[in-house]
Short mmCIF file of C-alpha atoms and ligand atoms in Angstrom, two decimals:
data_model
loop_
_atom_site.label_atom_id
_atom_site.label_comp_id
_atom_site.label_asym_id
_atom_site.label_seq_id
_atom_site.Cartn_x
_atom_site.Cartn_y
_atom_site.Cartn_z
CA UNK W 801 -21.41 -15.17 17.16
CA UNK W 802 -19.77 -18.56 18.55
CA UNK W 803 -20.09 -18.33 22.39
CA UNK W 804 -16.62 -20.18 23.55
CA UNK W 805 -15.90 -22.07 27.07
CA UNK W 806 -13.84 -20.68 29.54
CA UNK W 807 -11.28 -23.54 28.29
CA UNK W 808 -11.35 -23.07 24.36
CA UNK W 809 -11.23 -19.64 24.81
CA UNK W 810 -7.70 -19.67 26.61
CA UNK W 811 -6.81 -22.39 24.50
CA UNK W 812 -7.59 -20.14 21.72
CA UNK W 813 -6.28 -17.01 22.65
CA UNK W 814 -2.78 -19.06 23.60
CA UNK W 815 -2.87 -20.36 19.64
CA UNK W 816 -3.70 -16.90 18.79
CA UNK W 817 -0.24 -15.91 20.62
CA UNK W 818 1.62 -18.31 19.02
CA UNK W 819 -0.13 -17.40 15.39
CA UNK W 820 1.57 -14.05 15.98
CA UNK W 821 4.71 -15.48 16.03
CA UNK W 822 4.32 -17.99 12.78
CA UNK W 823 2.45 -15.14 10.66
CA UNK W 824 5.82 -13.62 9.49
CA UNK W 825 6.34 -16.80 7.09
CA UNK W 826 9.71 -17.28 8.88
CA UNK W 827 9.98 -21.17 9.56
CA UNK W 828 10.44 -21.84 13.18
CA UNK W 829 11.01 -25.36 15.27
CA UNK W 830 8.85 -26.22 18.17
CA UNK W 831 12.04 -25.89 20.37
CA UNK W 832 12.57 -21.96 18.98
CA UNK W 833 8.66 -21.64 19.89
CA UNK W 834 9.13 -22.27 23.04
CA UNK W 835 12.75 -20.45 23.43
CA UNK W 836 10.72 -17.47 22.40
CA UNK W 837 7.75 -17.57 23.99
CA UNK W 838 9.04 -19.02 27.19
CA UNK W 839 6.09 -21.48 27.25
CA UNK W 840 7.04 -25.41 28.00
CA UNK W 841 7.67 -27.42 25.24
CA UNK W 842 4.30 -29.80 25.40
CA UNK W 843 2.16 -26.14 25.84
CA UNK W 844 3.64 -25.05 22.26
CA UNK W 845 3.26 -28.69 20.92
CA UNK W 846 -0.35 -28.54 21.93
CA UNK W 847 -0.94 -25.03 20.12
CA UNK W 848 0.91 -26.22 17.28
CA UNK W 849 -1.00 -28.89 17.11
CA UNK W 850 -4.25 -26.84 17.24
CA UNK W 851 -3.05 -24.43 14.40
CA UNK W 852 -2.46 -27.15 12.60
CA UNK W 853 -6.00 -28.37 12.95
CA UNK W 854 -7.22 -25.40 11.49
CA UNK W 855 -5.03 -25.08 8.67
CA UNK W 856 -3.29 -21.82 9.66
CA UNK W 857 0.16 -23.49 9.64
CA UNK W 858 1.96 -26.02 8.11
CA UNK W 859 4.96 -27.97 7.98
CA UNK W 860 7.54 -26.86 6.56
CA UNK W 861 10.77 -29.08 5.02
CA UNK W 862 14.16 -28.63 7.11
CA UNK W 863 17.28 -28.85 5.08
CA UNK W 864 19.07 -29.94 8.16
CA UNK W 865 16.36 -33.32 8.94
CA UNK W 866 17.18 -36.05 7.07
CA UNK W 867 16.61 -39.92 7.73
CA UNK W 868 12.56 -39.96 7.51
CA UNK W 869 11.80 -38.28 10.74
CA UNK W 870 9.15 -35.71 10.52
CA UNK W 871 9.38 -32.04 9.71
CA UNK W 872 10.22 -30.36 12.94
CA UNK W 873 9.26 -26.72 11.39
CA UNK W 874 6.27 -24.54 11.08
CA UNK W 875 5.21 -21.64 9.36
CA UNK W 876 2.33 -19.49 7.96
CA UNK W 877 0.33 -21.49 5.54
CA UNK W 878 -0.22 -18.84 2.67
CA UNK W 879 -3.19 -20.68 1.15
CA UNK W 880 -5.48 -20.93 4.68
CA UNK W 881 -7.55 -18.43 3.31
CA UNK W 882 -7.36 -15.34 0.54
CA UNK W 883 -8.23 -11.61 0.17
CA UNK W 884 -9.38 -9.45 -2.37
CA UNK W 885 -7.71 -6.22 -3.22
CA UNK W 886 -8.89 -3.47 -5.48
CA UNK W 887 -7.28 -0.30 -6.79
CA UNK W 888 -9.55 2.25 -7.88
CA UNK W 889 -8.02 4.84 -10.02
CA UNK W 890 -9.54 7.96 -12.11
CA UNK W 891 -10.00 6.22 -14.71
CA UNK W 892 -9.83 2.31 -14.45
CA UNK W 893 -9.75 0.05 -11.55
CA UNK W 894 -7.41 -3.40 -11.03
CA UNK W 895 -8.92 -6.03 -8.58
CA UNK W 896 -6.62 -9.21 -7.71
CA UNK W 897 -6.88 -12.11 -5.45
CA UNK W 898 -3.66 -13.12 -3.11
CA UNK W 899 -2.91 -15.37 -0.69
CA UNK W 900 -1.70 -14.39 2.67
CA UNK W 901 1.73 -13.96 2.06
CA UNK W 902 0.48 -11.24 -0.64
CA UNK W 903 0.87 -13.40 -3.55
CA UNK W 904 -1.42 -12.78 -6.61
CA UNK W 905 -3.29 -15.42 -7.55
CA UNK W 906 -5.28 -13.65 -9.89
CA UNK W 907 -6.24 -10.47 -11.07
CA UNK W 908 -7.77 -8.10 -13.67
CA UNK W 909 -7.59 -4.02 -14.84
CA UNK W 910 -10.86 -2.89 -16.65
CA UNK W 911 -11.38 0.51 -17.60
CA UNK W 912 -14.03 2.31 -15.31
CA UNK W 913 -14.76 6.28 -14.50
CA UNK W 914 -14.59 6.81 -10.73
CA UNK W 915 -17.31 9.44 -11.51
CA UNK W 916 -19.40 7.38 -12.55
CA UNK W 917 -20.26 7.23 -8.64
CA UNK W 918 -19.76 4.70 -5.62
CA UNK W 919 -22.73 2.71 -6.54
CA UNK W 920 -22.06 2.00 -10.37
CA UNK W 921 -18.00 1.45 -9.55
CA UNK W 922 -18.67 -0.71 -6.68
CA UNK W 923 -21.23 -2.86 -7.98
CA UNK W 924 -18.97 -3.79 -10.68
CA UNK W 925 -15.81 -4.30 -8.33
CA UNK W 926 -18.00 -6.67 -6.78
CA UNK W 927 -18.63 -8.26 -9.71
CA UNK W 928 -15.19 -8.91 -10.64
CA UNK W 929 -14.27 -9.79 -7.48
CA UNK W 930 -16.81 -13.24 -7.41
CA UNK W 931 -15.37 -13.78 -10.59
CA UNK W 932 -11.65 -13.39 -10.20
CA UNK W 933 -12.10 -15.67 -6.99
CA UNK W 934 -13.55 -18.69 -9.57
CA UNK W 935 -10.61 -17.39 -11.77
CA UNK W 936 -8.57 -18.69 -8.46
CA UNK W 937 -10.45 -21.19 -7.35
CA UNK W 938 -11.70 -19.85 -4.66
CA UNK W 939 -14.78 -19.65 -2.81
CA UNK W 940 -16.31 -17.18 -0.88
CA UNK W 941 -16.15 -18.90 2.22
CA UNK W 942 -12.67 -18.61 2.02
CA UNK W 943 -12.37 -15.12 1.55
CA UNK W 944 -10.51 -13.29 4.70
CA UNK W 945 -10.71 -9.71 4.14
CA UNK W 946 -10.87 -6.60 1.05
CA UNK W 947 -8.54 -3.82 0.58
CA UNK W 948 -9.87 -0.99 -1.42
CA UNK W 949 -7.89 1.72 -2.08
CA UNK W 950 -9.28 5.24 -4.41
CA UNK W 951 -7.89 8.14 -5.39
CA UNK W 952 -9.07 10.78 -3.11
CA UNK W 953 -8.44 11.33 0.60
CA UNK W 954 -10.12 8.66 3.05
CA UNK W 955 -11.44 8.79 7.02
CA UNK W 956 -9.60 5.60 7.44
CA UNK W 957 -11.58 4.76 11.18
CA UNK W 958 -14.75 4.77 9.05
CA UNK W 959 -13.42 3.64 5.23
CA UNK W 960 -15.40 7.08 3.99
CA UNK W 961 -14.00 9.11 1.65
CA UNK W 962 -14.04 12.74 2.66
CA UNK W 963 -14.53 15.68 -0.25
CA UNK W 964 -12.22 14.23 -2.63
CA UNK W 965 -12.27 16.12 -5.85
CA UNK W 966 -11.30 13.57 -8.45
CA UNK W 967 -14.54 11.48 -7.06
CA UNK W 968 -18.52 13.35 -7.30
CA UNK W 969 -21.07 11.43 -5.22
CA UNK W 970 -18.35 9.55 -2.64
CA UNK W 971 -18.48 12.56 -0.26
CA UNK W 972 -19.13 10.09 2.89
CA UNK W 973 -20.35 7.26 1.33
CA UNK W 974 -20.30 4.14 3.85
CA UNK W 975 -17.87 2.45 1.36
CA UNK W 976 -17.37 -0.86 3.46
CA UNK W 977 -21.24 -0.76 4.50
CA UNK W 978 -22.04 -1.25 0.74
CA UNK W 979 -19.29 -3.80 0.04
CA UNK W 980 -20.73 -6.08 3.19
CA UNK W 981 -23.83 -6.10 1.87
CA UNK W 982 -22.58 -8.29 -1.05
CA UNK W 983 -19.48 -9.75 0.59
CA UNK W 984 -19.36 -10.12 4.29
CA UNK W 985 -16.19 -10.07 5.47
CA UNK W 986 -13.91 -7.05 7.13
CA UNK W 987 -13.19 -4.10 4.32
CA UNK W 988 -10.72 -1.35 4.63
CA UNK W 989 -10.37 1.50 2.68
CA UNK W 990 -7.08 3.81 2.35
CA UNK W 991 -6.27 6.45 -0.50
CA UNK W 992 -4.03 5.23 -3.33
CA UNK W 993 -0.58 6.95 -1.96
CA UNK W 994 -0.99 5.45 1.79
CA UNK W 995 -1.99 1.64 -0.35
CA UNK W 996 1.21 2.11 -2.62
CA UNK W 997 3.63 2.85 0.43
CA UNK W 998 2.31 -0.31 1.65
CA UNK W 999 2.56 -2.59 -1.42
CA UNK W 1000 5.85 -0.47 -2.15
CA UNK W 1001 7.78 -1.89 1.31
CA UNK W 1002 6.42 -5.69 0.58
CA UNK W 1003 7.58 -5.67 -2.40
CA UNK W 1004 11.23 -4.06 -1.90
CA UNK W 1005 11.54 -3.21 1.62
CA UNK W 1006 9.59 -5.83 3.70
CA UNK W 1007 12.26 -5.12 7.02
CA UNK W 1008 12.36 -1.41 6.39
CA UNK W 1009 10.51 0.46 9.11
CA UNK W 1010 10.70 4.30 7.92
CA UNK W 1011 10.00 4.87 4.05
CA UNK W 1012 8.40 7.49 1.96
CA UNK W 1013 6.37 6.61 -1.07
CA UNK W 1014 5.87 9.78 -3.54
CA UNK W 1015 3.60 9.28 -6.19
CA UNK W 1016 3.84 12.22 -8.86
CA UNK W 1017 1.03 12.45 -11.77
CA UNK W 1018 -1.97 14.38 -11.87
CA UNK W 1019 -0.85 14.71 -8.41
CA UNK W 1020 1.43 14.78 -5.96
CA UNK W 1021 1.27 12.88 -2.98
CA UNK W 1022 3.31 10.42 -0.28
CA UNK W 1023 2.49 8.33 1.95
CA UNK W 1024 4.63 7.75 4.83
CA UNK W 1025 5.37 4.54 6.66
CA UNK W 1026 7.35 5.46 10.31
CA UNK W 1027 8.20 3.23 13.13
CA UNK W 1028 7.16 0.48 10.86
CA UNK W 1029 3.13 1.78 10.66
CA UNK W 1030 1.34 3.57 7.93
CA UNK W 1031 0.99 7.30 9.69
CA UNK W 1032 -2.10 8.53 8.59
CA UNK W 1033 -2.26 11.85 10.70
CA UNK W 1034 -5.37 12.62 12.68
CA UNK W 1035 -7.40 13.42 10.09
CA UNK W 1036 -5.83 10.85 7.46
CA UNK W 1037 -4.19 13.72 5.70
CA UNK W 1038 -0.57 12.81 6.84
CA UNK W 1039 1.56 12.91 3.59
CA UNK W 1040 -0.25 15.59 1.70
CA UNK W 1041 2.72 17.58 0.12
CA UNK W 1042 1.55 18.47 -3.10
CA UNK W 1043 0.47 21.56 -1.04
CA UNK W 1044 3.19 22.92 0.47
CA UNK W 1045 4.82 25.91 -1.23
CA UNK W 1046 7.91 25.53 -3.20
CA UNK W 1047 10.11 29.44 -3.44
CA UNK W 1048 10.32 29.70 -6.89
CA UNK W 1049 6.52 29.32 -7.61
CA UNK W 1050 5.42 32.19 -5.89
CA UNK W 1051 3.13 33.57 -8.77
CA UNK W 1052 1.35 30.14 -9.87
CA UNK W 1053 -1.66 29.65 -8.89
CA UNK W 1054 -3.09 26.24 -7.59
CA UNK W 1055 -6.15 24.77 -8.06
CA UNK W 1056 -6.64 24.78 -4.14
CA UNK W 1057 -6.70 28.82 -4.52
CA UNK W 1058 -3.46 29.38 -2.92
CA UNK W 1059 0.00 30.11 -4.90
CA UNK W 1060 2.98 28.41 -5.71
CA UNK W 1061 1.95 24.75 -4.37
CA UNK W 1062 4.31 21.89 -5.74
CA UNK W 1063 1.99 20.27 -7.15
CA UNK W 1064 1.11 23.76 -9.73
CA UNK W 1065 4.93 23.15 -10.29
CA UNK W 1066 5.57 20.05 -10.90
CA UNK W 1067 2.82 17.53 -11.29
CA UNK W 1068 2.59 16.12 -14.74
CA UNK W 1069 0.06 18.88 -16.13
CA UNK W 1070 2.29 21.39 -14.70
CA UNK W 1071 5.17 20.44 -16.31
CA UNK W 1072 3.18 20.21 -19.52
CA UNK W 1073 1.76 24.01 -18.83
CA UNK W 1074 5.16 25.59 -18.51
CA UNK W 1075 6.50 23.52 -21.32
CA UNK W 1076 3.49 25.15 -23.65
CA UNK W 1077 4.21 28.63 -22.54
CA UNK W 1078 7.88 27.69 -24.08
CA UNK W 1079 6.17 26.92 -27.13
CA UNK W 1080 6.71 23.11 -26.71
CA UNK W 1081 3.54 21.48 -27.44
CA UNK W 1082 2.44 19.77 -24.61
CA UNK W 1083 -1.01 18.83 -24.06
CA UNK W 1084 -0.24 16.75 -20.77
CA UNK W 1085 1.90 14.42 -18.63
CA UNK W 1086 1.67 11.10 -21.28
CA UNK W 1087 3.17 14.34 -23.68
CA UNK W 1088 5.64 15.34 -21.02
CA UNK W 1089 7.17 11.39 -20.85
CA UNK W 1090 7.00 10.87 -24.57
CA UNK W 1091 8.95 14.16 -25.63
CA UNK W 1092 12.15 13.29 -22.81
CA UNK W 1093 11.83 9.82 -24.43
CA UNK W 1094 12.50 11.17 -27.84
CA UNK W 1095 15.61 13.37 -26.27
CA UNK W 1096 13.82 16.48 -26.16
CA UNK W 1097 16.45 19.48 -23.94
CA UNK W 1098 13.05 22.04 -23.11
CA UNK W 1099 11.37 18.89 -21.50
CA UNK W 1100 14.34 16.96 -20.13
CA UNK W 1101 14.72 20.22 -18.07
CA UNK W 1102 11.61 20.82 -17.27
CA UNK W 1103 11.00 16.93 -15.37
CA UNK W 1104 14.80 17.63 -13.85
CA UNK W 1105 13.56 21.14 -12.22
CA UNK W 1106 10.01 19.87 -11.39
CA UNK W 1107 12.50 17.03 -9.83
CA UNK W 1108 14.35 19.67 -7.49
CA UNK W 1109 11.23 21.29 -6.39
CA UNK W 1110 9.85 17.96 -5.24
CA UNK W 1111 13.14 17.68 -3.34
CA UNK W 1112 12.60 21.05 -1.72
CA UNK W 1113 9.80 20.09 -0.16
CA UNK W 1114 10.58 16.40 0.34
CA UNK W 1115 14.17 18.01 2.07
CA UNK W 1116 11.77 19.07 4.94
CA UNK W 1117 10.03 15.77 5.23
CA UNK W 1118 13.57 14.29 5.59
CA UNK W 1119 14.60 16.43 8.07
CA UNK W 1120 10.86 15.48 10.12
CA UNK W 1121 11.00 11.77 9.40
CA UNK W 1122 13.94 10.74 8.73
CA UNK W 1123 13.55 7.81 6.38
CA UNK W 1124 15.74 5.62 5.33
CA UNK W 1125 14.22 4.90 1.79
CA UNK W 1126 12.50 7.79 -0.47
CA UNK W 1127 10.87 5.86 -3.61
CA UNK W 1128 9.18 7.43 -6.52
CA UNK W 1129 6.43 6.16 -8.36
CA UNK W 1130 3.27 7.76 -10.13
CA UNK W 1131 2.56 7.67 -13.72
CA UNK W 1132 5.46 10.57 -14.15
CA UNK W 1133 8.31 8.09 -12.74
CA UNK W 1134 7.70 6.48 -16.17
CA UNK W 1135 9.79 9.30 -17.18
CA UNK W 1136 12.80 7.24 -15.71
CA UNK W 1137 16.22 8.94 -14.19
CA UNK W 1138 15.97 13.00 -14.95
CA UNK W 1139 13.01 13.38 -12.21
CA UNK W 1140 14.97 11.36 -9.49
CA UNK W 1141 18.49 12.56 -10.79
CA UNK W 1142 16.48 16.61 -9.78
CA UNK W 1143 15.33 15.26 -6.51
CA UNK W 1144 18.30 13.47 -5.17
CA UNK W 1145 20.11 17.04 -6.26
CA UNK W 1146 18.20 19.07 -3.73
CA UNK W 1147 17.82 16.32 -0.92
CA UNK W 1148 21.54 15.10 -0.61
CA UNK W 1149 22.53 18.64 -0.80
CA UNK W 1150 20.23 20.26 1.46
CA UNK W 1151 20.01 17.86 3.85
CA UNK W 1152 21.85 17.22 7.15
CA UNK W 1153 24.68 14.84 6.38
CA UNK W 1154 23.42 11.92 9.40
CA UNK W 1155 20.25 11.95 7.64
CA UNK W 1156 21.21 11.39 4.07
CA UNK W 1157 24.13 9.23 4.99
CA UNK W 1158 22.01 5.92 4.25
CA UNK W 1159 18.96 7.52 2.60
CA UNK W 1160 17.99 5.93 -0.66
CA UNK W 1161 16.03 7.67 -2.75
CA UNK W 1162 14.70 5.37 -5.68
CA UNK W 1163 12.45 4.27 -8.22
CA UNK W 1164 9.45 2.30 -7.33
CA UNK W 1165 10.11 -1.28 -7.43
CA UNK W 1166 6.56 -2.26 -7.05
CA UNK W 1167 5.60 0.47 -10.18
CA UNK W 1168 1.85 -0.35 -11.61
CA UNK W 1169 1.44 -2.65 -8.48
CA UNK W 1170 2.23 -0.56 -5.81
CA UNK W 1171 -1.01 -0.04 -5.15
CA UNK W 1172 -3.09 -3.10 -5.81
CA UNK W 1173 -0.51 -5.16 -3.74
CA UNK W 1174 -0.86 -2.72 -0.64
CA UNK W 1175 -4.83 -2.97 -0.68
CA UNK W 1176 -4.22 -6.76 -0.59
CA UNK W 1177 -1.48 -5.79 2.51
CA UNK W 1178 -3.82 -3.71 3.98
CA UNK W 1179 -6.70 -6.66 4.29
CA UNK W 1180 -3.70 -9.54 4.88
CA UNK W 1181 -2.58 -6.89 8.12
CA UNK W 1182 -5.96 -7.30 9.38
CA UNK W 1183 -6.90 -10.74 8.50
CA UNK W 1184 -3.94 -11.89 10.70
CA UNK W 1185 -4.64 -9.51 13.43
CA UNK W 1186 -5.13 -10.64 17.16
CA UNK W 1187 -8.56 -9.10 16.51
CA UNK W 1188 -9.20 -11.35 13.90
CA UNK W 1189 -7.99 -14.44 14.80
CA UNK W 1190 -11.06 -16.18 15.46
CA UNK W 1191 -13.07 -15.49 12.42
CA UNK W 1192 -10.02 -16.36 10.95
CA UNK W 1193 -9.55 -19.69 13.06
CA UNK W 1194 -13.59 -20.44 12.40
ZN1 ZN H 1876 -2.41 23.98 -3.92
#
């Protein structure tokens, strides 16, 4: 812990003001610094100055200088420091390194059981991690933050995933406690949805503030970003859908022991199931995509209805939130227009007109990355944090 003085400590917390401002990316002059702020102009030359110093911003060219006089703009230097982010899935985990502006700078997907357990998975995220950050040229010192995100429902105040059934042995395991021990520097956890609405809005919608991110596979799931945050309920639920009960499933059971949930309708196995009992052999989701690929009627009507049911429920969510962008991703949105076409059927019917009147409702932009890039948002959010700023500044 660096003890400051009375003077470097204002001095630091008024740089620390001013990094708010710059940590957008958005190039700004010392003259619009001080428009903004309201501070005089040698007060935001001095912070400048000290930001400088510690390589948080830099210079940045102006179009409209010319004649040799020095850059008069500032911004967010991506490259001050990096963060890790890792995706954990069921059955293989990505880990990348970006700068701060989100930018990969490296990364690699190895195949890996999440239940094989926390401390078999971790230990080898760690391992990748040191070694994608030589990959980048990176050191340790310069690392900033981790995102993690897994496949199972996560206490986000504590980074412990609670009962999630895809993952035996994480039951409230101290994931960031572990990670520390071998890396120390801040580490959030989030489930995969709540990480892909994240790396879904950098990627497509960085000025959106209300967007839904609905992942259908194995699963269904959303995450919700409102008011510009990540809503995460009180219990870190918020988003759950695959749950709620869709009217014409009133007789299928659910693996949660209730009946007629949309995700017994209309997750990728489900699909599959109620293909089978048409005699369409279907073993799974992968099956599911590959026979509407080849053009096949039974299964290209099949994704479009498990499409309406998801707009069923997702009709309610619009009429809650009101969002202005609805995009699809999950292994199933590989299946390409007939799910969304079945979903945009229900919603912009069903819906009150104000609320669908600039609603899109897409594919995922960000696809395969969603998720990876919003565990590397996730750590970047913090990094650049007020509460942050001076292990970030140190
Ligand atoms: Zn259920």
């Amino acid at each position: 812990m660096v003890t400051l003085s009375p003077e470097s400590a204002a001095a630091g917390s008024g740089a620390m003001e001013l990094f708010q401002l710059l940590r957008d990316g958005t190039p700004r002059t010392r003259a619009q610094l001080a428009k903004t702020t309201g501070l005089a102009r040698s007060t935001i030359a001095a912070r400048v100055e000290e930001l400088m110093r510690m390589g948080l911003i830099m210079p940045v060219a102006d179009a409209a200088s010319s004649g040799g006089r020095p850059p008069s703009q500032f911004a967010l230097n991506p490259s001050a420091r990096v963060v890790l982010a890792a995706d954990i899935g069921a059955s293989h985990a990505t880990v990348a390194v970006m700068d701060l502006t989100g930018t990969i700078l490296s990364t690699r997907t190895e195949p890996l059981s999440v239940a094989e357990g926390p401390v078999p998975v971790l230990t080898r995220l760690v391992d990748a991690a040191v070694a994608i950050l030589a990959d980048a040229g990176r050191d340790i010192r310069s690392l900033a933050g981790i995102g993690i995100g897994v496949p199972g429902p996560v206490e986000h105040s504590t980074g412990q995933p609670v009962n999630p059934p895809i993952m035996p042995g994480w039951d409230r395991f101290d994931v960031p406690g572990w990670v520390q021990q071998h890396l120390q520097v801040p580490v959030l956890v989030d489930n995969d949805v709540n990480i892909m609405a994240l790396g879904e809005r950098a990627v497509a919608w960085p000025t959106t503030a209300h967007l839904m991110f609905v992942k259908v596979a194995t699963g269904i799931g959303a995450g919700v970003i409102s008011g510009g945050e990540l809503q995460r309920g009180a219990q870190g639920v918020a988003g759950d859908i695959g749950h709620v009960q869709v009217a014409r499933g009133s007789d299928v059971p659910c693996h949660c022991g209730n009946r007629g949930c949309l995700e017994a309708l209309a997750s990728g196995p489900a699909i599959a199931r109620a293909l089978r009992q048409q005699g369409v052999p279907a073993e799974d989701g992968n099956d599911v995509i590959a026979l509407v690929k080849l053009g096949n009627l039974d299964a290209i009507q099949a994704v479009r209805q498990a499409g309406r049911d998801i707009g069923e429920v997702l009709t309610a969510c619009v009429s809650l939130m009101n969002p202005s962008v609805i995009a699809l991703g999950g292994s199933m949105a590989r299946v390409g227009e007939h799910l969304i076409a079945g979903v945009r059927e229900v919603v912009y019917t069903r819906s009150m007109p104000l609320a669908t009147e600039h609603l899109a409702i897409v594919p995922s932009a960000a696809a395969e990355n969603a998720a990876v890039i919003g565990a590397g948002m996730l750590a970047i959010e913090h990094a650049l944090s007020p509460d942050a700023f001076h292990s970030l500044a140190g």
